[in-house]
Coordinates of C-alpha atoms in Angstrom, one line a residue:
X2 CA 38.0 4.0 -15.2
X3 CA 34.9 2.8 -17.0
X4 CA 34.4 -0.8 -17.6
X5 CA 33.5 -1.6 -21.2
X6 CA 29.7 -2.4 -22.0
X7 CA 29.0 -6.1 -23.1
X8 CA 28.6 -6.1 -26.6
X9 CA 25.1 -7.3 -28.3
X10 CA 25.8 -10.7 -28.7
X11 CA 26.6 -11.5 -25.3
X12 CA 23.8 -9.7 -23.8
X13 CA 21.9 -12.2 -26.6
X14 CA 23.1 -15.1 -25.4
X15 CA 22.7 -13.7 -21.8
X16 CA 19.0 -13.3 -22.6
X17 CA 19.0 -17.4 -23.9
X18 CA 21.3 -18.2 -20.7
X19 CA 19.1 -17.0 -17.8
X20 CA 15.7 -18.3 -18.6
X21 CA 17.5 -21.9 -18.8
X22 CA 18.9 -21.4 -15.3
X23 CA 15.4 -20.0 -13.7
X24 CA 13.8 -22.8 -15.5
X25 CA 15.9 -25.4 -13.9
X26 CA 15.3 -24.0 -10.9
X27 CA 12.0 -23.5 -10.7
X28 CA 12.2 -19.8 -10.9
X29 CA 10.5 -16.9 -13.2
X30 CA 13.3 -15.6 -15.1
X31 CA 13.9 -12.0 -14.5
X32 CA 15.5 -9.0 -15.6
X33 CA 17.2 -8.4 -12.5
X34 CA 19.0 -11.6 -13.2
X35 CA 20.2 -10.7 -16.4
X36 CA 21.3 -7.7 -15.0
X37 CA 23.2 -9.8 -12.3
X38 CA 24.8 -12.3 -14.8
X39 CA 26.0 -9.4 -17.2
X40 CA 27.2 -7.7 -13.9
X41 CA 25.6 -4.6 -15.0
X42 CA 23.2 -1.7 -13.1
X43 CA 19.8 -1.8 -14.0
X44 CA 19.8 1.9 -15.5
X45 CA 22.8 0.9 -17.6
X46 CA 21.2 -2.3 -18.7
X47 CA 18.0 -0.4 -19.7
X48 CA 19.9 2.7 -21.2
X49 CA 21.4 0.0 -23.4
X50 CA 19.9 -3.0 -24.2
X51 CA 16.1 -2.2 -23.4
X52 CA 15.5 -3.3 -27.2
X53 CA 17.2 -5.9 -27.0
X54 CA 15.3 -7.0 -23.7
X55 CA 11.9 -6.4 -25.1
X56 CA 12.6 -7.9 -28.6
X57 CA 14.5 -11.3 -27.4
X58 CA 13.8 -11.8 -23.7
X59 CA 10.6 -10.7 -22.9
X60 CA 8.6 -12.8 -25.8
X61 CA 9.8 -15.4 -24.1
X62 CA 9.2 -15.2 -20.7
X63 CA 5.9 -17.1 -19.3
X64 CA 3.2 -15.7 -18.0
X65 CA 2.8 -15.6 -14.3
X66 CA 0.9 -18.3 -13.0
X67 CA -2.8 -17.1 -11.8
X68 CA -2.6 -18.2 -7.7
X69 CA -5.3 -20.1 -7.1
X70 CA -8.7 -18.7 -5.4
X71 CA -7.9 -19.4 -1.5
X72 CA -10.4 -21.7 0.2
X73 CA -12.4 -19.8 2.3
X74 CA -11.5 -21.7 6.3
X75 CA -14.8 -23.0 8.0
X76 CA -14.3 -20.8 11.1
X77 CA -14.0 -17.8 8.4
X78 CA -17.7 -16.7 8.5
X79 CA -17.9 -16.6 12.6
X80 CA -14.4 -14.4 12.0
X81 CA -16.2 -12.2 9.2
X82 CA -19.2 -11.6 12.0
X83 CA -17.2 -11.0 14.7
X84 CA -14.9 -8.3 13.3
X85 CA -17.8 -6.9 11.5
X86 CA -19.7 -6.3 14.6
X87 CA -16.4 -5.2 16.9
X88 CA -16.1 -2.3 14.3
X89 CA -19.7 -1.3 14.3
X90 CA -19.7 -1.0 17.9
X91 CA -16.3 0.9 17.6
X92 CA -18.2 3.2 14.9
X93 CA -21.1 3.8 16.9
X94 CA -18.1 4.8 20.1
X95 CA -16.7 7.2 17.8
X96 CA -20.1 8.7 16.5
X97 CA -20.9 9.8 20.5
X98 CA -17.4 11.0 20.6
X99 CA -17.8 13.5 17.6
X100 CA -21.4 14.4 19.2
X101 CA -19.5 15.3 22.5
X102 CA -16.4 17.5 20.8
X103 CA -19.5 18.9 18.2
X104 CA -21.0 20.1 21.9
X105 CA -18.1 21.2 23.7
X106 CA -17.3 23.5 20.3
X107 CA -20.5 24.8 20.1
X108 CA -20.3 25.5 23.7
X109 CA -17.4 27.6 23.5
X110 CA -18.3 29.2 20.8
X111 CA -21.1 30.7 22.1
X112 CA -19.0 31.5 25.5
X113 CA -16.3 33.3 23.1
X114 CA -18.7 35.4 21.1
X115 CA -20.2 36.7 24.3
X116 CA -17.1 37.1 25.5
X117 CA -16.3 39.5 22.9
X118 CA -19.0 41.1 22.7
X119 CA -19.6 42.1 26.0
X120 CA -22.5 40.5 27.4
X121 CA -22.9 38.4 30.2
X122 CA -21.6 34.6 29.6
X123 CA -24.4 31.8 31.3
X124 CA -22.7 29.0 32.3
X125 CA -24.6 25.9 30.6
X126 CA -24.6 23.2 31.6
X127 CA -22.4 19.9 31.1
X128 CA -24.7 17.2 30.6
X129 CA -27.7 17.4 28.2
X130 CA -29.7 15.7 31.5
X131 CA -29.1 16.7 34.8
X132 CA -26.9 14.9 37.4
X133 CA -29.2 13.0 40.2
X134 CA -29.2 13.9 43.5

């Protein structure tokens, strides 16, 4: 059984009712709320009564308030320095990392082509200086 679809007027006066009760609450009226005091889905509401929204609602609906620029804290600039230089040490960590798999791939490469093709593999060695004694 379907329900019946509030009729125009109601969602009207719907659309008067709701921005009264945010406002006296200190809220940003919504359409979600309309939606809510209609006891209606959203896709129904918007199959609808989307004219209706945009032509008597939504005019009057204020703008949302611009948040205020955040005051930087006084510690903020040590912070800033700090994290900056953690993740350039982490960069240059990752940079020998990709240097040493870059190696190792080369390494094998030349091992498998050999390989394949017959010849003799030499060993090379590990580290690009040698191991003391």
């Amino acid at each position: 059984m379907k329900r019946a679809l509030p009729g125009t007027d109601t969602v009207k006066a719907a659309t008067d009712t709701v921005p009264a009760e945010a406002a006296a609450r200190d809220h940003r009226p919504t359409v979600t709320a309309i939606e809510r005091f209609l006891d209606i889905p959203h896709a129904t509401c918007h199959r609808h009564y989307a004219d209706l929204i945009d032509v008597h609602f939504r005019p009057r609906v204020p703008a949302p308030a611009q948040p205020a620029t955040p005051t930087e804290p006084a510690g903020s600039d040590v912070r800033t320095e700090a994290n900056l230089s953690r993740l350039r040490k982490e960069n240059t960590g990752l940079r020998r990392t990709l240097a040493r798999y870059e190696e190792a791939i080369r390494r094998q490469a030349l091992e498998n082509d050999a390989l394949r093709s017959g010849g003799t593999v030499l060993p090379l060695p590990t580290r690009s200086t040698p191991a003391p004694c």
